[in-house]
XYZ file of C-alpha atoms in Angstrom:
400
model
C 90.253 72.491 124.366
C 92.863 70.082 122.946
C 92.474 69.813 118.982
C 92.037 66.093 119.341
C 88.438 66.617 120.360
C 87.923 67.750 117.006
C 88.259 63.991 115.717
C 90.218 65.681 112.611
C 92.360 63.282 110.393
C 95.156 60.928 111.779
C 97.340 62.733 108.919
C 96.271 66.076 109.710
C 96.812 65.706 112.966
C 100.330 64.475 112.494
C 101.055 68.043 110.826
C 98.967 69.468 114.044
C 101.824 68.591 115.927
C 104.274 69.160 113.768
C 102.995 72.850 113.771
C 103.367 72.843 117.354
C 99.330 73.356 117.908
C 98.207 71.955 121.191
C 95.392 74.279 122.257
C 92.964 75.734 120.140
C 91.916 79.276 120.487
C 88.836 80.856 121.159
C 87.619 81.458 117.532
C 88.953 78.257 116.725
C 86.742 76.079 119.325
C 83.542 78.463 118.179
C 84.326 78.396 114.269
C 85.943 74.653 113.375
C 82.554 72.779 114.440
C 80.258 74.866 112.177
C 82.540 74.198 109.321
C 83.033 70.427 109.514
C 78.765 70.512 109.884
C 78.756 72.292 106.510
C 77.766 75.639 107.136
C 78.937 79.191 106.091
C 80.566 81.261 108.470
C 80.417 84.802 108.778
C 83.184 85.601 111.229
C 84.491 88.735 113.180
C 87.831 87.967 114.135
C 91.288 89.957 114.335
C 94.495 89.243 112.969
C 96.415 87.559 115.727
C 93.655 85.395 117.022
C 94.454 81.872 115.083
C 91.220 82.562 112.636
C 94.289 81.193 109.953
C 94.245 77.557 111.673
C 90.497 78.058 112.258
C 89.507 77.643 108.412
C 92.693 76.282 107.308
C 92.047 73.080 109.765
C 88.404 72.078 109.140
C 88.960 72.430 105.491
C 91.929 70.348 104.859
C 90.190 67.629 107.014
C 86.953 67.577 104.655
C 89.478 67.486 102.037
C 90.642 64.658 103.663
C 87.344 63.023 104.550
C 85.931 63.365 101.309
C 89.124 63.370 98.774
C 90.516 65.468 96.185
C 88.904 66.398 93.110
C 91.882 67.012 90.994
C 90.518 70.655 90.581
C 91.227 73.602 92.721
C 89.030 72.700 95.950
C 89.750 75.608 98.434
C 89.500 79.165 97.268
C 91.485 81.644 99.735
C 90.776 85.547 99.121
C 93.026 88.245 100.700
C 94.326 91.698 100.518
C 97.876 91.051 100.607
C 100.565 88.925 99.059
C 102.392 88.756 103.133
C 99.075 87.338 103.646
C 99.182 85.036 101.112
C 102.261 83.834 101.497
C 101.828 83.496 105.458
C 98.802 81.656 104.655
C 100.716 79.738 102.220
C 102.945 78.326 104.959
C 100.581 77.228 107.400
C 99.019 75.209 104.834
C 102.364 73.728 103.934
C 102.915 73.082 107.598
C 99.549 71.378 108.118
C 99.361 69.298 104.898
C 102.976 67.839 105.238
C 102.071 64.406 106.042
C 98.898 64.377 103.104
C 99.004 64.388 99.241
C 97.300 67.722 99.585
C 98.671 70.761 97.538
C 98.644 74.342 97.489
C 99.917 77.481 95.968
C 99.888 80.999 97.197
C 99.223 83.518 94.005
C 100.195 87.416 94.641
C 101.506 89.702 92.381
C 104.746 91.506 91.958
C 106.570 88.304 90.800
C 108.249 87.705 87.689
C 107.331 85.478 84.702
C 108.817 82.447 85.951
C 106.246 82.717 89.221
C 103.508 83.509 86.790
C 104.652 80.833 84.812
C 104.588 78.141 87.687
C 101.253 79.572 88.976
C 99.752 78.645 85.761
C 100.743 75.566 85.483
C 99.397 74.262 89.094
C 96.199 75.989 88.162
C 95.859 73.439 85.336
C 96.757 70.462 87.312
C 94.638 71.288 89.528
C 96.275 72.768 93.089
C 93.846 71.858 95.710
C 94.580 74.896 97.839
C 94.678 78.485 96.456
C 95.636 81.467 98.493
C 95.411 84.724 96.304
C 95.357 88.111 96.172
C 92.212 89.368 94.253
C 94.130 91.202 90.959
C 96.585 88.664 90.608
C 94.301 85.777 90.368
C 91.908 87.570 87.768
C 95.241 87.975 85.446
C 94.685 84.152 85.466
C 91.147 84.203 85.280
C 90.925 86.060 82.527
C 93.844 83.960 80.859
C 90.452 81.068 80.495
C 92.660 78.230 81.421
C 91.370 78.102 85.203
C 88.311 76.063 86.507
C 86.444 76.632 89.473
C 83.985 73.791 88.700
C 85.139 71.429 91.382
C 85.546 74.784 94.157
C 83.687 73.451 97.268
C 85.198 76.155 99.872
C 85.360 80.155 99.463
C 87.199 81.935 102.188
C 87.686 85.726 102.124
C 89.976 86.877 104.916
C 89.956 90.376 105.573
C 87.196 91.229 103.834
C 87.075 94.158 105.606
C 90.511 95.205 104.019
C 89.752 94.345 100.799
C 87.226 96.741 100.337
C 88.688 99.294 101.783
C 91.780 98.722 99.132
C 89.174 98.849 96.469
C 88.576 95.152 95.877
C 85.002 95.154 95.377
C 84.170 94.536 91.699
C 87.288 92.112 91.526
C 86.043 89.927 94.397
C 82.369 89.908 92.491
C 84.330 89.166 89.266
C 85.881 86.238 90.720
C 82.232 85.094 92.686
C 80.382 85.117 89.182
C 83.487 82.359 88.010
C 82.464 79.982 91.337
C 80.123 77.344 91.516
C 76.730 78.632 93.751
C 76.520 75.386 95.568
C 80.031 75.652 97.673
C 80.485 76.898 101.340
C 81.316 79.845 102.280
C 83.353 81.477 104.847
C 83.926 84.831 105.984
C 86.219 86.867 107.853
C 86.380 90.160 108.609
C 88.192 92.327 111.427
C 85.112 95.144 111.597
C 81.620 94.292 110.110
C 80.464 98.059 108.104
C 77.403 97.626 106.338
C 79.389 97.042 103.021
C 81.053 93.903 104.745
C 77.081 93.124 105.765
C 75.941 93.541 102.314
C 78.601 91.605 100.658
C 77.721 88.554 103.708
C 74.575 88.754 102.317
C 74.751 88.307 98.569
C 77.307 85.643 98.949
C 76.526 83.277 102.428
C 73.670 80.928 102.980
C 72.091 80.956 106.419
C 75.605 81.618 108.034
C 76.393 81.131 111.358
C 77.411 84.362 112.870
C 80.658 84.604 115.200
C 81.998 87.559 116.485
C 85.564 86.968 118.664
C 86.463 89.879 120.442
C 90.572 90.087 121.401
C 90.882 90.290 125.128
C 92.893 92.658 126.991
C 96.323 91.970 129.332
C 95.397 93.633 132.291
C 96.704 97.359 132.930
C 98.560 96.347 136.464
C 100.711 93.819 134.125
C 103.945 95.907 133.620
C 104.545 94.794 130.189
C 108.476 94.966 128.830
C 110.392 93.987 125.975
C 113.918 93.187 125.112
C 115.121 93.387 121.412
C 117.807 90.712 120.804
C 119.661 88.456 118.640
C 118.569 84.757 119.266
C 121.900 83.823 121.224
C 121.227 86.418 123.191
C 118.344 85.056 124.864
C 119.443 82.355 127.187
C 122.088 84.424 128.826
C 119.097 87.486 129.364
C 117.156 85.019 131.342
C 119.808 84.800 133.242
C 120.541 87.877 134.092
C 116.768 88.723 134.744
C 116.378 86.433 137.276
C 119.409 87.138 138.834
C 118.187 91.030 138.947
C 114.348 90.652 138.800
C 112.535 89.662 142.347
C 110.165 87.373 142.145
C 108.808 83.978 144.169
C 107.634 82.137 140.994
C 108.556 82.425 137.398
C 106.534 81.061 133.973
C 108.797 81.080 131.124
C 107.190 80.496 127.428
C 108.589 79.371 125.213
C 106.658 78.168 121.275
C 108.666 74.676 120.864
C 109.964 72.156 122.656
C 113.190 71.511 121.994
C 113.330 75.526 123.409
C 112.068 74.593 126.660
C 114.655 71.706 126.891
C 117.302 73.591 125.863
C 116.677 76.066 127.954
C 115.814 74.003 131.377
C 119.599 72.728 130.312
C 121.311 76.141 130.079
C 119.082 77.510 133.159
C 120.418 74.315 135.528
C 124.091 74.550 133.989
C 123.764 78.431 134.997
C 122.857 77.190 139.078
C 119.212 77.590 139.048
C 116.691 75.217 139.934
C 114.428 74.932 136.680
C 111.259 72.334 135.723
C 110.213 71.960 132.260
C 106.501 71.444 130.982
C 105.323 69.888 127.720
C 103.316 67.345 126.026
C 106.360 65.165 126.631
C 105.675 64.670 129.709
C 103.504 61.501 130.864
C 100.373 62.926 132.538
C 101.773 62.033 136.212
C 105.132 64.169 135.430
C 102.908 66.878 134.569
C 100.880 66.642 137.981
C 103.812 65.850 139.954
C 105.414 69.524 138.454
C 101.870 71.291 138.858
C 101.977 70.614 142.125
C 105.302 71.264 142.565
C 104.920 74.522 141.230
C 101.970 75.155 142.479
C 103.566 74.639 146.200
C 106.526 76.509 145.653
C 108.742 73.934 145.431
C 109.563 74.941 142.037
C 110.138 78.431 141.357
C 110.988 78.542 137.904
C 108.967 76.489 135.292
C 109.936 76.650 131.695
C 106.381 75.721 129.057
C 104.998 75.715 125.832
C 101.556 77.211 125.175
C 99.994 74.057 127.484
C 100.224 76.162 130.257
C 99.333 79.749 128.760
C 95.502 78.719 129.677
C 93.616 76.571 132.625
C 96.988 77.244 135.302
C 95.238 79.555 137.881
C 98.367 80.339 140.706
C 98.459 83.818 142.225
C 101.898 83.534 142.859
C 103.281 84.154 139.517
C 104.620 87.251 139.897
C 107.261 86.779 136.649
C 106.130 85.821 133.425
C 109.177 85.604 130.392
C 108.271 85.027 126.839
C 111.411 83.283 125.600
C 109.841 83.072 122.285
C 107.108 85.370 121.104
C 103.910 83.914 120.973
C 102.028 82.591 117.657
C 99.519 85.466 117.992
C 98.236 88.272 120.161
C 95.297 85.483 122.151
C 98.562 83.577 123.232
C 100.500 86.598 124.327
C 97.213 87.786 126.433
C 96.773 84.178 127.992
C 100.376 84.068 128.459
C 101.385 87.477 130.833
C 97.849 86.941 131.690
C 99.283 84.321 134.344
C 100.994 86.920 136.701
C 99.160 89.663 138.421
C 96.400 87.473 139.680
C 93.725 88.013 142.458
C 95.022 91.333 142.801
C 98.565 91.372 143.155
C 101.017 92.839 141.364
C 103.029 91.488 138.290
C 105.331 91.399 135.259
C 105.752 90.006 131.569
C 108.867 90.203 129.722
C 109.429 89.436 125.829
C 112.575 88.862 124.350
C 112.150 89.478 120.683
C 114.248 87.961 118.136
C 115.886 89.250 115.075
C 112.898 87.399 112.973
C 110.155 88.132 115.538
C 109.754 91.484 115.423
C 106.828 91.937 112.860
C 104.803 89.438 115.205
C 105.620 91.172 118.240
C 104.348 94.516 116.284
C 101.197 92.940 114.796
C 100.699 91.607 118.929
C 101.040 95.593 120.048
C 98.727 97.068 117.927
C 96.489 93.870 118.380
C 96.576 94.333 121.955
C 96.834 98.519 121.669
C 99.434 98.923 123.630
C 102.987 99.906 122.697
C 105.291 97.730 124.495
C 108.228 99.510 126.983
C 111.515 98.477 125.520
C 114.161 97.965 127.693
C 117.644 98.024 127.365
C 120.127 95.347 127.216
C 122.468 94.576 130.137
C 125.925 96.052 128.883
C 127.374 92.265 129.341
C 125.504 91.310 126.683
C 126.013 93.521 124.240
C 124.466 95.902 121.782
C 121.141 93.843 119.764
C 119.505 94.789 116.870
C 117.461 97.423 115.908
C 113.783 97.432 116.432
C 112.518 97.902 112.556
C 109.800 95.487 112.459
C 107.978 97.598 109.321
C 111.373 96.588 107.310
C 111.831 92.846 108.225
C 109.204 92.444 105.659
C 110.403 89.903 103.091
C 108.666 90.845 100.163
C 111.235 88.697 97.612
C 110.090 85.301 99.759
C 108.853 82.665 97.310
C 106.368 80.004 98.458
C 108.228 76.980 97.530
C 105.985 74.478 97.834
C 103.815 75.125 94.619
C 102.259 71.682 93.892
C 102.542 67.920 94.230
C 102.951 65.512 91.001
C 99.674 63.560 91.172
């Protein structure tokens, strides 16, 4: 499902693209239309599955619809300040082309943060993304209104309560408005999650997304390496790797032409697939590929769903995918109608905390494979320490 069906905002969809979105997950096509009707959401959903985009979209477009208040609007809850500030930048990626604003709230900062936080809370941020303690310390401070709050969304609830969140996330429910909409999300649903759903939602609409599974004859590996690494690794993979057709991913554009370049300089003979493309190139290279004329196709995400070709026997991630749905829809192209296949990820220097979250998304810990000694040594695979706790959300507010 292209997000256009959605009928969201010519201005949100302008930072739709810019984000790179072009097809909407699962929990995104079952939770965006329930939203934009009005109605609370109580939501099962993973990390990794694009539940981010999936209340971050619908929102900003009845912000949109409906305009700002000139109060704090959107009310996110979560258990983290990497969550908040992750958060933080989709929002800030989304809103780019509207007068929309947002600020992500977390503690552990110095006075000058708390300082700045303050301050958009009194002008009135439309989009708050906060961690439960640190947006109390403001609370408390009695310079914050909620009377112009129309959405609540707790992500992770399930987290939060397990971290002991409880009686702050009721402290900060008794400061709301009762006539908002709700949404919740929530990895596992305990009873505590069900009893909290219950005190807070009105007639929700109950969605439960289940992550799907690569299947177990993929042989799944992974190369760690430093970004200029990557285009001479393809090359030497399919140089050494058999195969009769290849899907290479790659998460922007200008990758998959830059790439198709290097690939052609290098000898091969390389097709490149994007939204680009008019829709007769993109026939005229489906069939192509699907033929065997073309062996090697380098995509975005257009083609990690709907292409159905058992003879995929290579799949490359040249980039690693947004989340752990795209990395399952992606390898999930090879090893079709029973034969045999195999996914390769090259993981960058500043990719390796996404390709962890994917493996213990997807349960699996991925093989990882050593680099051809041509290439030279990569970096170490540390994803628990690429953490940047010290990154500062930037984008605090917009002068009204």
């Amino acid at each position: 499902m292209q997000f256009s069906t959605f009928n969201f905002h010519p201005n949100l969809m302008e930072g739709i693209g810019a984000s790179n979105y072009e097809i909407a997950t699962p929990v995104q096509q079952q939770v965006i239309p329930p939203i934009l009707n009005g109605r609370d959401i109580i939501a099962s959903a993973q990390t990794g599955t694009g539940k981010t985009a999936a209340f971050l979209l619908p929102v900003i477009n009845q912000l949109l619809e409906k305009g700002s208040s000139g109060q704090v609007s959107v009310l996110v809850i979560v258990p983290t300040r990497e969550l908040a500030i992750q958060i933080a930048q989709h929002a800030e990626g989304l809103t780019y082309f509207t007068d929309i604003s947002s600020l992500a709230i977390y503690g552990g900062n110095d006075g000058q943060n708390f300082t700045s936080e303050k301050k958009a809370l009194q002008m009135g941020a439309d989009i708050i993304i906060c961690t439960p303690g640190r947006f109390i310390a403001h609370l408390n401070m009695g310079y914050v209104s909620m009377k112009g709050l129309r959405f609540l969304v707790l992500d992770e609830a399930d987290r939060m309560l397990d971290m002991g969140f409880q009686d702050d996330i009721n402290r900060i429910i008794t400061a709301l408005p009762a006539n908002r909409q709700t949404l919740l999300f929530s990895a596992t649903m305990p009873p505590k999650i069900k009893n909290l759903a219950k005190n807070i939602l009105k007639d929700p609409v109950e969605i439960n997304i289940a992550i799907s599974k690569p299947p177990e004859k993929i042989v799944q590996r992974a190369y760690i390496v430093f970004e200029e690494q990557k285009s001479g690794l393809v090359k030497y993979l399919l140089q050494h790797t058999p195969y009769k057709s290849v899907l290479i991913f790659c998460s922007r554009k200008q990758n998959v032409k830059s790439l198709v370049r290097n690939l052609k300089q290098y000898g091969f003979s390389a097709e490149e697939m994007h939204s680009d493309l008019l829709q007769s190139q993109r026939e005229n290279i489906i069939n192509g590929f699907t033929s065997g004329r073309i062996t090697i196709l380098v995509a975005t995400d257009i083609l990690s769903r709907g292409i159905d070709i058992d003879t995929i026997d290579l799949v490359i991630n040249y980039d690693v995918p947004r989340d752990g749905e795209d990395y399952v829809h992606r390898i999930g192209r090879t090893a079709r109608a029973e034969a045999d296949g195999v996914a390769i990820t090259l993981v960058g220097e500043k990719e390796q905390n996404s390709f962890n979250a994917i493996e213990k998304l997807i349960g699996t810990t991925v093989e990882k494979a050593t680099l051809p000694q041509m290439l030279g040594q990569g970096p170490e695979y540390k994803p628990a320490r690429q953490k940047n706790n010290n990154g500062k959300y930037r984008k605090f507010y917009k002068r009204r």
